[in-house]
XYZ file of C-alpha atoms in Angstrom:
381
model
C 65.710 40.431 -18.347
C 66.542 36.788 -18.174
C 65.532 34.237 -20.814
C 63.225 32.636 -18.228
C 61.420 35.894 -17.679
C 61.200 36.483 -21.469
C 59.687 33.003 -21.943
C 57.073 33.741 -19.214
C 56.201 37.020 -20.751
C 55.768 35.498 -24.211
C 53.611 32.662 -22.830
C 51.448 35.123 -20.938
C 51.009 37.259 -24.043
C 50.039 34.240 -26.172
C 47.567 32.996 -23.579
C 45.966 36.446 -23.272
C 45.819 36.934 -26.989
C 44.209 33.461 -27.373
C 41.593 34.263 -24.797
C 40.840 37.565 -26.601
C 40.447 35.818 -29.937
C 38.085 33.223 -28.331
C 35.999 35.922 -26.787
C 35.834 37.765 -30.077
C 34.686 34.591 -31.827
C 31.665 34.204 -29.535
C 28.786 36.668 -30.249
C 27.866 38.835 -27.272
C 24.260 37.726 -27.570
C 25.285 34.137 -26.654
C 27.051 35.292 -23.452
C 24.284 37.397 -22.071
C 21.139 35.807 -20.546
C 18.437 35.182 -23.127
C 15.504 37.642 -23.249
C 13.027 34.784 -23.296
C 12.767 31.488 -21.419
C 14.148 28.412 -23.225
C 11.463 26.753 -25.391
C 12.140 23.329 -23.745
C 11.591 24.464 -20.151
C 9.646 21.862 -18.219
C 6.530 23.544 -16.921
C 4.239 21.425 -14.742
C 0.754 20.662 -15.942
C -2.190 21.996 -13.918
C -3.280 19.522 -11.292
C -6.933 19.563 -12.459
C -9.850 18.318 -10.398
C -9.274 16.641 -7.043
C -11.690 14.131 -5.521
C -13.013 14.884 -2.040
C -12.287 12.215 0.665
C -13.875 11.596 4.057
C -11.586 9.784 6.490
C -13.579 7.388 8.708
C -11.736 6.522 11.910
C -8.909 8.646 13.376
C -6.657 6.005 14.795
C -2.865 5.624 14.466
C -2.905 4.615 10.848
C -5.127 7.597 9.848
C -3.078 10.133 11.845
C 0.421 8.856 11.096
C 0.136 7.676 7.508
C -3.053 8.563 5.686
C -3.613 12.190 6.566
C 0.047 13.214 5.932
C -0.105 11.297 2.576
C -2.576 13.815 1.143
C 0.332 16.236 0.758
C 1.734 13.837 -1.852
C -1.574 13.286 -3.650
C -2.338 14.854 -7.023
C -5.988 13.907 -7.298
C -7.185 13.529 -3.761
C -7.920 15.919 -0.927
C -9.411 15.544 2.516
C -12.738 17.296 2.975
C -14.394 15.539 5.887
C -13.756 13.464 9.030
C -15.768 10.796 10.840
C -14.731 10.099 14.505
C -16.148 9.265 17.866
C -13.723 11.749 19.447
C -14.892 15.312 18.618
C -11.881 17.148 20.179
C -9.384 15.093 18.238
C -11.388 15.531 15.057
C -11.471 19.257 15.558
C -7.646 19.393 15.907
C -7.130 17.263 12.807
C -9.614 19.457 10.829
C -7.687 22.609 11.893
C -4.399 20.987 10.908
C -5.626 20.037 7.371
C -7.926 22.881 6.631
C -11.139 20.901 6.796
C -14.410 22.731 7.386
C -15.523 22.038 11.001
C -19.041 21.604 9.614
C -17.738 18.503 7.831
C -16.903 16.673 11.044
C -19.233 13.672 11.624
C -19.686 11.091 14.288
C -20.826 7.436 14.044
C -24.428 8.403 14.856
C -24.858 11.004 12.101
C -22.490 9.250 9.687
C -25.360 8.621 7.201
C -25.828 12.393 6.679
C -22.635 12.466 4.584
C -25.086 11.855 1.775
C -25.994 15.567 1.981
C -22.368 16.728 1.544
C -21.575 16.911 -2.214
C -17.876 17.638 -1.478
C -17.511 14.018 -0.249
C -17.099 11.634 -3.157
C -15.350 8.785 -1.470
C -14.865 7.542 2.125
C -11.717 5.805 3.418
C -12.819 3.212 6.058
C -9.991 2.849 8.543
C -12.080 1.506 11.356
C -11.364 -1.693 13.330
C -11.934 -4.921 11.344
C -15.302 -5.766 12.784
C -16.650 -2.343 11.733
C -15.510 -2.536 8.079
C -18.704 -4.064 6.726
C -21.218 -1.831 8.499
C -19.537 1.508 7.602
C -18.681 0.464 4.102
C -22.282 -0.582 3.395
C -23.578 2.631 5.007
C -21.092 4.701 2.966
C -22.410 3.119 -0.252
C -26.007 3.682 0.847
C -25.132 7.348 1.302
C -24.068 7.412 -2.367
C -20.262 7.423 -1.819
C -17.434 5.375 -3.221
C -15.424 3.469 -0.597
C -11.795 2.492 0.020
C -11.829 -0.026 2.821
C -8.774 -1.207 4.737
C -7.801 -4.870 4.887
C -8.816 -7.340 5.986
C -11.926 -6.517 4.085
C -14.296 -7.785 6.840
C -14.742 -10.328 9.601
C -16.427 -13.023 7.439
C -16.921 -14.098 3.872
C -20.603 -13.228 4.167
C -19.852 -9.665 5.174
C -17.501 -9.305 2.148
C -20.352 -10.412 -0.101
C -22.746 -7.952 1.411
C -20.247 -5.121 0.912
C -19.830 -5.982 -2.782
C -23.613 -6.159 -3.194
C -23.997 -2.741 -1.552
C -21.448 -1.221 -3.940
C -23.269 -2.686 -6.975
C -26.685 -1.582 -5.733
C -25.388 1.951 -5.158
C -23.467 1.895 -8.492
C -20.405 3.022 -6.655
C -16.824 1.738 -6.524
C -15.491 -0.457 -3.754
C -11.724 -0.781 -3.479
C -9.731 -2.633 -0.791
C -6.600 -1.027 0.615
C -3.947 -3.326 -0.794
C -1.430 -0.496 -0.935
C 1.485 -2.713 -2.020
C -0.177 -3.162 -5.472
C 0.475 0.501 -6.150
C 4.181 0.807 -5.271
C 7.191 0.074 -7.516
C 8.930 -2.733 -5.551
C 5.975 -5.200 -5.412
C 4.965 -4.218 -8.926
C 8.491 -5.097 -10.135
C 8.319 -8.426 -8.283
C 5.008 -9.185 -10.020
C 6.583 -8.371 -13.402
C 9.542 -10.698 -12.695
C 7.151 -13.482 -11.828
C 4.941 -12.907 -14.905
C 7.961 -12.797 -17.256
C 9.478 -15.848 -15.553
C 12.724 -13.919 -15.346
C 14.201 -16.642 -13.155
C 12.249 -19.558 -14.618
C 9.125 -21.197 -13.333
C 8.084 -20.409 -9.759
C 8.487 -23.389 -7.429
C 8.032 -22.123 -3.833
C 7.090 -18.904 -2.046
C 8.155 -18.323 1.504
C 6.637 -15.442 3.360
C 6.469 -14.153 6.960
C 4.858 -11.213 8.590
C 5.703 -10.959 12.287
C 5.519 -8.184 14.844
C 5.469 -7.967 18.649
C 2.083 -6.525 19.668
C 1.700 -5.182 23.161
C -1.626 -4.905 25.080
C -3.923 -3.055 25.119
C -4.536 -3.301 21.403
C -7.632 -4.014 19.375
C -5.614 -6.520 17.377
C -5.608 -8.787 20.420
C -9.369 -8.809 20.776
C -11.598 -11.515 19.353
C -14.610 -9.171 19.537
C -12.932 -6.711 17.085
C -11.977 -9.550 14.636
C -8.308 -9.339 15.708
C -5.611 -11.951 15.424
C -2.493 -12.268 13.319
C -4.036 -14.047 10.373
C -6.383 -11.341 9.333
C -4.204 -8.484 10.333
C -0.772 -9.438 9.013
C -1.146 -12.929 7.574
C -3.376 -11.408 4.840
C -0.217 -9.760 3.398
C 1.336 -13.175 2.881
C -1.786 -14.589 1.294
C -2.265 -11.616 -1.029
C 1.409 -11.692 -1.990
C 1.222 -15.336 -2.950
C -1.804 -14.721 -5.041
C -0.505 -11.652 -6.890
C 2.938 -13.255 -7.443
C 1.520 -16.433 -8.982
C -1.506 -14.838 -10.575
C -3.436 -17.893 -9.348
C -5.954 -18.793 -6.674
C -5.016 -21.418 -4.153
C -6.993 -24.591 -4.286
C -6.071 -26.144 -0.995
C -4.650 -24.913 2.363
C -3.457 -26.340 5.612
C -3.095 -24.389 8.836
C -1.924 -24.640 12.410
C -1.673 -22.186 15.232
C -0.116 -21.600 18.630
C -2.035 -19.864 21.478
C 0.128 -19.867 24.655
C -1.675 -20.144 27.940
C 0.993 -18.289 29.901
C 0.779 -15.015 27.955
C -2.332 -12.868 28.812
C -2.053 -11.080 25.433
C -3.276 -14.135 23.661
C -6.307 -15.053 25.804
C -8.607 -14.451 22.888
C -6.551 -14.758 19.731
C -3.604 -17.020 18.673
C -0.017 -15.713 18.924
C 1.074 -17.365 15.677
C -0.433 -19.015 12.639
C 1.460 -21.059 10.058
C -0.128 -22.188 6.799
C 0.539 -23.605 3.348
C -1.156 -22.732 0.095
C -1.268 -25.109 -2.903
C -1.808 -23.544 -6.339
C -3.093 -25.219 -9.528
C 0.313 -24.903 -11.248
C 1.963 -26.779 -8.443
C 3.476 -23.780 -6.702
C 3.509 -24.067 -2.882
C 3.308 -21.159 -0.512
C 4.789 -21.539 2.981
C 3.733 -18.692 5.202
C 3.755 -17.641 8.863
C 2.377 -14.711 10.832
C 2.647 -13.786 14.453
C 1.976 -11.122 17.051
C 4.629 -12.327 19.370
C 8.013 -12.193 17.657
C 10.698 -9.863 16.301
C 9.721 -8.001 13.183
C 9.847 -9.838 9.856
C 8.004 -8.622 6.818
C 9.367 -10.527 3.850
C 8.874 -13.008 0.981
C 11.241 -14.959 -1.253
C 10.159 -16.436 -4.580
C 12.170 -19.610 -5.366
C 12.307 -20.276 -9.080
C 13.838 -22.874 -11.342
C 16.901 -20.717 -12.239
C 17.220 -18.414 -9.290
C 15.237 -16.446 -6.722
C 14.086 -12.955 -5.925
C 13.005 -11.552 -2.609
C 11.664 -8.427 -0.930
C 12.938 -7.900 2.553
C 11.177 -5.850 3.878
C 8.239 -6.474 1.601
C 5.247 -5.216 3.558
C 6.587 -2.134 5.414
C 5.459 1.387 4.629
C 8.994 2.498 3.668
C 12.434 1.072 3.051
C 11.570 -1.871 0.806
C 14.539 -3.775 -0.686
C 14.543 -6.119 -3.681
C 17.307 -8.692 -4.043
C 17.855 -11.311 -6.722
C 20.096 -14.381 -7.166
C 20.978 -16.244 -10.354
C 23.962 -18.457 -11.100
C 25.491 -17.591 -7.690
C 25.390 -13.832 -8.508
C 23.393 -11.708 -6.063
C 22.110 -8.270 -6.936
C 20.088 -5.500 -5.377
C 17.612 -3.527 -7.481
C 17.031 0.019 -6.418
C 13.781 1.719 -7.328
C 12.126 5.055 -6.443
C 10.329 5.076 -3.181
C 6.655 6.017 -3.369
C 4.165 6.922 -0.676
C 1.883 3.858 -0.620
C -1.160 5.617 0.717
C -0.944 8.583 -1.683
C -0.563 6.141 -4.522
C -3.598 3.997 -3.583
C -5.851 7.012 -2.927
C -4.884 8.694 -6.194
C -5.574 5.458 -7.990
C -9.155 5.342 -6.771
C -9.572 9.037 -7.380
C -8.409 8.472 -10.973
C -10.878 5.583 -11.339
C -13.683 7.809 -10.121
C -12.786 10.625 -12.466
C -12.296 8.314 -15.496
C -15.084 5.808 -14.523
C -12.722 2.844 -14.435
C -12.621 -0.201 -12.197
C -9.952 -0.197 -9.428
C -7.102 -2.700 -9.488
C -8.040 -4.137 -6.130
C -11.868 -4.223 -5.940
C -14.017 -5.831 -3.341
C -13.649 -9.186 -5.083
C -9.951 -9.131 -4.264
C -10.693 -8.805 -0.571
C -13.285 -11.561 -0.743
C -10.770 -13.946 -2.348
C -8.369 -13.437 0.523
C -11.194 -13.879 3.041
C -12.128 -17.188 1.479
C -8.487 -18.372 1.858
C -8.463 -17.216 5.512
C -11.725 -19.036 6.290
C -10.246 -22.254 4.843
C -7.101 -21.832 6.937
C -9.167 -21.359 10.061
C -11.128 -24.504 9.189
C -7.903 -26.427 8.717
C -6.752 -25.232 12.155
C -9.956 -26.502 13.728
C -10.012 -29.894 11.960
C -6.361 -30.625 11.516
C -6.990 -31.481 7.864
C -6.200 -29.951 4.452
C -9.128 -27.801 3.260
C -10.227 -26.977 -0.255
C -10.729 -23.270 -0.899
C -14.339 -22.615 -1.985
């Protein structure tokens, strides 16, 4: 046998011997699976009680976003539907396991008071129907989550708030962005003055709306300001933590586009805040999609682009010529807002975005509309 073969044999013997010694050093009980589960095993907590929801209005938002979001809710479940289309409502009820006896229409809507499973209604009707069906929901003894814009007028908002107080029920407005991580982080950056004092906020919310669409109807309280401009207004308010004291507004309503026979195509407006912060915003139903805001500060800036979409939000920052992107977990906005109200109901707490929040935005929109009519700066009442 050659020396090379002898070396290989010796090395193999030593390796095998070492492995044997190592195995002998480890007790057999540590190699075999344990008889019991590890004491630190993460076992999920019971979900506990879920609040019963009635969905009022089965349009695109309800079918594509809200109903699927219940699968991600921990404290909310669908128990009833309100729709003017019985066949569609029946199909939705079958899909989500809702008792067909809990399907209502707009005529017998008030009888939801006799259904104890329903604790809260989600009003996803067209803008001009928000006030009536929110008030009737409260009169039926139910809590209400109402989509934005809260209503068609300031007076309607006040009536909705009064109805909630009289019924001793909670009224929350569907500002879903207040319940998701990206906008929450932007608010924290603003509050902590992470990039210095805020100087300017630029925001745009633009989409290309095709007819037929209720958003293009004056009768249904359509138009870009209430439908998408409200996002810009609300963002400026929650980023600054202030209420605007003065606004200016202008609009464009082309005569050669039949889509805008009743509502403007675009509205541009400025917001002046007590601290001196200025908001420059634009909204439109006739352009390529843009759903963003940038907060210009003394020592840098941060922006969300997109800021107002249902998914895919991105947060970017810039300071001393260094740009960064902050990645956060994505959260279903509708599940988050519904669970928030359900938690408030179960714990008897006030929601983060009550009726007064919607009223504040409506007062700003009313001032912008007055500025459009008069061509002058208007104080916010």
